[in-house]
């Protein structure tokens, strides 16, 4: 990853010097209209792009590592979760990188990538309902932790967030297989806030 980052930075440096020339030409051209094109704005944009690139790389690597450790996940399973985060971003208001940060945390509580795939959209709906457009990675990690606790039988965490469930659902959340627990947890949350991410 560092070599690709190096390549990216040298590409930015090369294009910056080209831009210098182009901008001074544009400034002469647009000077009469009182419009100036600042190099600082372009450099800032390039720095922001590099920081965003870094965040994506770090989240992807963290997700790959955790899924490998907790689920013995294959590259295909990891890619499928990345694709789901992207699809969710296109669907609603929760940023793909925010969802990924939540997925990294949630994956530490799970043994099956299918469970992660089932619970990710649920987490995004909860995030959308609580934080809307302002949802951060930290918010996602907090919600993922709560979902993880419920997956480990701590149903009180769900009640504290205001979700209600039947005695039968509680029994499954405490004693069911992981697949059963994930299905019931998704059902309970969806009954309250299902579709919130897309709706917003």
Tab-separated table of C-alpha atoms in Angstrom:
chain	number	residue	atom	x	y	z
A	1	UNK	CA	0.000	0.000	0.000
A	2	UNK	CA	2.871	2.380	0.791
A	3	UNK	CA	4.326	2.034	-2.717
A	4	UNK	CA	0.954	2.848	-4.291
A	5	UNK	CA	0.693	5.813	-1.923
A	6	UNK	CA	4.187	6.895	-3.026
A	7	UNK	CA	3.152	6.614	-6.659
A	8	UNK	CA	0.057	8.656	-5.955
A	9	UNK	CA	2.053	11.391	-4.197
A	10	UNK	CA	4.640	11.621	-6.992
A	11	UNK	CA	1.797	11.792	-9.527
A	12	UNK	CA	0.284	14.631	-7.482
A	13	UNK	CA	3.672	16.396	-7.365
A	14	UNK	CA	4.147	16.033	-11.119
A	15	UNK	CA	0.690	17.346	-11.885
A	16	UNK	CA	1.152	20.179	-9.376
A	17	UNK	CA	4.106	21.587	-11.329
A	18	UNK	CA	2.124	21.278	-14.572
A	19	UNK	CA	-0.795	23.022	-12.891
A	20	UNK	CA	1.480	25.875	-11.777
A	21	UNK	CA	2.152	26.755	-15.387
A	22	UNK	CA	-1.457	26.314	-16.412
A	23	UNK	CA	-2.747	28.417	-13.532
A	24	UNK	CA	-0.442	31.386	-14.156
A	25	UNK	CA	-1.670	31.299	-17.761
A	26	UNK	CA	-5.297	31.173	-16.578
A	27	UNK	CA	-4.708	33.978	-14.090
A	28	UNK	CA	-3.422	36.231	-16.887
A	29	UNK	CA	-6.422	35.266	-18.964
A	30	UNK	CA	-8.993	35.716	-16.191
A	31	UNK	CA	-7.242	38.618	-14.423
A	32	UNK	CA	-9.253	41.141	-16.434
A	33	UNK	CA	-12.485	39.621	-15.062
A	34	UNK	CA	-11.084	39.709	-11.533
A	35	UNK	CA	-11.154	35.914	-11.190
A	36	UNK	CA	-8.108	34.220	-9.699
A	37	UNK	CA	-7.502	30.473	-9.550
A	38	UNK	CA	-5.465	29.652	-6.460
A	39	UNK	CA	-2.945	26.835	-6.362
A	40	UNK	CA	-3.576	26.452	-2.616
A	41	UNK	CA	-7.138	25.353	-3.335
A	42	UNK	CA	-5.905	22.679	-5.724
A	43	UNK	CA	-3.170	21.502	-3.328
A	44	UNK	CA	-5.756	21.295	-0.513
A	45	UNK	CA	-8.006	19.197	-2.741
A	46	UNK	CA	-5.082	16.891	-3.563
A	47	UNK	CA	-4.234	16.519	0.152
A	48	UNK	CA	-7.877	15.743	0.945
A	49	UNK	CA	-7.921	13.141	-1.815
A	50	UNK	CA	-4.758	11.529	-0.402
A	51	UNK	CA	-6.240	11.478	3.141
A	52	UNK	CA	-9.473	9.914	1.856
A	53	UNK	CA	-7.421	7.327	-0.072
A	54	UNK	CA	-5.542	6.488	3.150
A	55	UNK	CA	-8.759	6.097	5.153
A	56	UNK	CA	-10.199	3.708	2.578
A	57	UNK	CA	-6.989	1.629	2.527
A	58	UNK	CA	-6.848	1.452	6.344
A	59	UNK	CA	-10.526	0.475	6.707
A	60	UNK	CA	-10.220	-2.164	3.983
A	61	UNK	CA	-7.104	-3.663	5.594
A	62	UNK	CA	-8.658	-3.659	9.079
A	63	UNK	CA	-11.826	-5.341	7.810
A	64	UNK	CA	-9.828	-7.980	5.926
A	65	UNK	CA	-7.750	-8.763	9.031
A	66	UNK	CA	-10.661	-8.976	11.472
A	67	UNK	CA	-12.797	-11.089	9.129
A	68	UNK	CA	-9.847	-13.425	8.576
A	69	UNK	CA	-9.234	-13.722	12.340
A	70	UNK	CA	-12.819	-14.160	13.549
A	71	UNK	CA	-14.449	-15.894	10.582
A	72	UNK	CA	-11.624	-17.403	8.587
A	73	UNK	CA	-13.166	-15.311	5.788
A	74	UNK	CA	-12.032	-15.683	2.197
A	75	UNK	CA	-11.100	-12.764	-0.051
A	76	UNK	CA	-14.483	-13.170	-1.799
A	77	UNK	CA	-16.381	-12.864	1.501
A	78	UNK	CA	-14.398	-9.753	2.432
A	79	UNK	CA	-14.992	-8.232	-1.020
A	80	UNK	CA	-18.696	-8.981	-0.687
A	81	UNK	CA	-18.837	-6.916	2.552
A	82	UNK	CA	-16.920	-4.053	0.870
A	83	UNK	CA	-19.394	-4.161	-2.019
A	84	UNK	CA	-22.291	-4.131	0.447
A	85	UNK	CA	-20.880	-1.009	2.167
A	86	UNK	CA	-20.649	0.710	-1.228
A	87	UNK	CA	-24.157	-0.408	-2.218
A	88	UNK	CA	-25.526	0.872	1.098
A	89	UNK	CA	-23.863	4.248	0.498
A	90	UNK	CA	-25.536	4.514	-2.924
A	91	UNK	CA	-28.848	3.515	-1.324
A	92	UNK	CA	-28.929	6.009	1.529
A	93	UNK	CA	-27.186	8.589	3.703
A	94	UNK	CA	-24.620	6.474	5.565
A	95	UNK	CA	-21.113	6.903	4.146
A	96	UNK	CA	-19.409	3.685	3.023
A	97	UNK	CA	-16.346	4.368	5.198
A	98	UNK	CA	-18.575	4.929	8.251
A	99	UNK	CA	-20.299	1.598	7.552
A	100	UNK	CA	-16.893	-0.083	7.151
A	101	UNK	CA	-15.723	1.195	10.546
A	102	UNK	CA	-18.875	-0.335	12.052
A	103	UNK	CA	-18.332	-3.559	10.119
A	104	UNK	CA	-14.782	-3.899	11.521
A	105	UNK	CA	-16.150	-3.623	15.085
A	106	UNK	CA	-19.164	-5.871	14.462
A	107	UNK	CA	-17.001	-8.564	12.853
A	108	UNK	CA	-15.103	-8.978	16.148
A	109	UNK	CA	-18.308	-10.420	17.701
A	110	UNK	CA	-19.244	-12.766	14.851
A	111	UNK	CA	-18.096	-16.083	13.440
A	112	UNK	CA	-19.949	-16.008	10.108
A	113	UNK	CA	-19.601	-13.504	7.277
A	114	UNK	CA	-23.308	-14.158	6.508
A	115	UNK	CA	-24.191	-12.665	9.910
A	116	UNK	CA	-22.169	-9.556	9.090
A	117	UNK	CA	-23.903	-9.289	5.725
A	118	UNK	CA	-27.321	-9.551	7.401
A	119	UNK	CA	-26.571	-7.057	10.191
A	120	UNK	CA	-24.761	-4.326	8.210
A	121	UNK	CA	-27.907	-2.829	6.602
A	122	UNK	CA	-29.598	-3.003	10.029
A	123	UNK	CA	-26.689	-1.075	11.579
A	124	UNK	CA	-26.945	1.525	8.794
A	125	UNK	CA	-30.689	1.951	9.421
A	126	UNK	CA	-30.022	2.460	13.144
A	127	UNK	CA	-27.293	5.002	12.330
A	128	UNK	CA	-29.587	6.844	9.899
A	129	UNK	CA	-32.386	6.932	12.460
A	130	UNK	CA	-30.173	8.244	15.284
A	131	UNK	CA	-27.698	10.484	13.482
A	132	UNK	CA	-28.967	11.028	9.927
A	133	UNK	CA	-26.431	12.649	7.607
A	134	UNK	CA	-24.081	13.392	10.514
A	135	UNK	CA	-23.285	9.749	11.385
A	136	UNK	CA	-19.572	9.282	12.119
A	137	UNK	CA	-17.310	6.247	12.248
A	138	UNK	CA	-17.369	6.532	16.045
A	139	UNK	CA	-21.197	6.380	16.032
A	140	UNK	CA	-21.004	3.291	13.811
A	141	UNK	CA	-18.545	1.600	16.186
A	142	UNK	CA	-20.860	2.314	19.163
A	143	UNK	CA	-23.901	0.842	17.405
A	144	UNK	CA	-21.843	-2.123	16.194
A	145	UNK	CA	-20.678	-2.759	19.781
A	146	UNK	CA	-24.287	-2.766	20.970
A	147	UNK	CA	-25.304	-5.190	18.201
A	148	UNK	CA	-22.291	-7.365	19.056
A	149	UNK	CA	-23.325	-7.497	22.719
A	150	UNK	CA	-26.844	-8.550	21.746
A	151	UNK	CA	-25.357	-11.250	19.502
A	152	UNK	CA	-23.567	-12.466	22.657
A	153	UNK	CA	-26.877	-12.737	24.517
A	154	UNK	CA	-26.926	-9.327	26.258
A	155	UNK	CA	-30.456	-8.429	25.180
A	156	UNK	CA	-30.611	-5.571	27.726
A	157	UNK	CA	-28.438	-3.516	25.362
A	158	UNK	CA	-31.272	-3.651	22.816
A	159	UNK	CA	-33.912	-2.612	25.374
A	160	UNK	CA	-31.779	0.364	26.429
A	161	UNK	CA	-31.867	1.578	22.815
A	162	UNK	CA	-35.662	1.368	22.943
A	163	UNK	CA	-36.203	-1.789	20.861
A	164	UNK	CA	-38.855	-4.214	22.073
A	165	UNK	CA	-38.909	-7.949	21.451
A	166	UNK	CA	-40.972	-10.945	22.515
A	167	UNK	CA	-39.952	-13.578	25.038
A	168	UNK	CA	-39.522	-16.046	22.158
A	169	UNK	CA	-37.215	-13.637	20.320
A	170	UNK	CA	-35.223	-13.086	23.507
A	171	UNK	CA	-34.767	-16.850	23.928
A	172	UNK	CA	-33.353	-17.117	20.397
A	173	UNK	CA	-31.081	-14.085	20.953
A	174	UNK	CA	-29.698	-15.813	24.048
A	175	UNK	CA	-29.565	-19.460	23.063
A	176	UNK	CA	-29.969	-19.758	19.260
A	177	UNK	CA	-27.242	-20.493	16.729
A	178	UNK	CA	-25.391	-17.466	15.364
A	179	UNK	CA	-27.470	-17.550	12.155
A	180	UNK	CA	-30.722	-17.643	14.204
A	181	UNK	CA	-29.570	-14.801	16.476
A	182	UNK	CA	-28.555	-12.627	13.501
A	183	UNK	CA	-31.921	-13.267	11.790
A	184	UNK	CA	-33.933	-12.369	14.913
A	185	UNK	CA	-31.794	-9.310	15.700
A	186	UNK	CA	-32.247	-8.066	12.113
A	187	UNK	CA	-35.997	-8.693	12.405
A	188	UNK	CA	-36.348	-6.791	15.719
A	189	UNK	CA	-34.450	-3.733	14.468
A	190	UNK	CA	-36.107	-3.769	11.025
A	191	UNK	CA	-39.584	-3.726	12.626
A	192	UNK	CA	-38.683	-0.349	14.164
A	193	UNK	CA	-36.310	1.426	11.772
A	194	UNK	CA	-36.179	-0.729	8.640
A	195	UNK	CA	-35.568	1.261	5.458
A	196	UNK	CA	-34.533	4.413	7.351
A	197	UNK	CA	-31.200	4.756	5.521
A	198	UNK	CA	-32.903	4.589	2.109
A	199	UNK	CA	-35.805	6.824	3.211
A	200	UNK	CA	-33.481	9.629	4.292
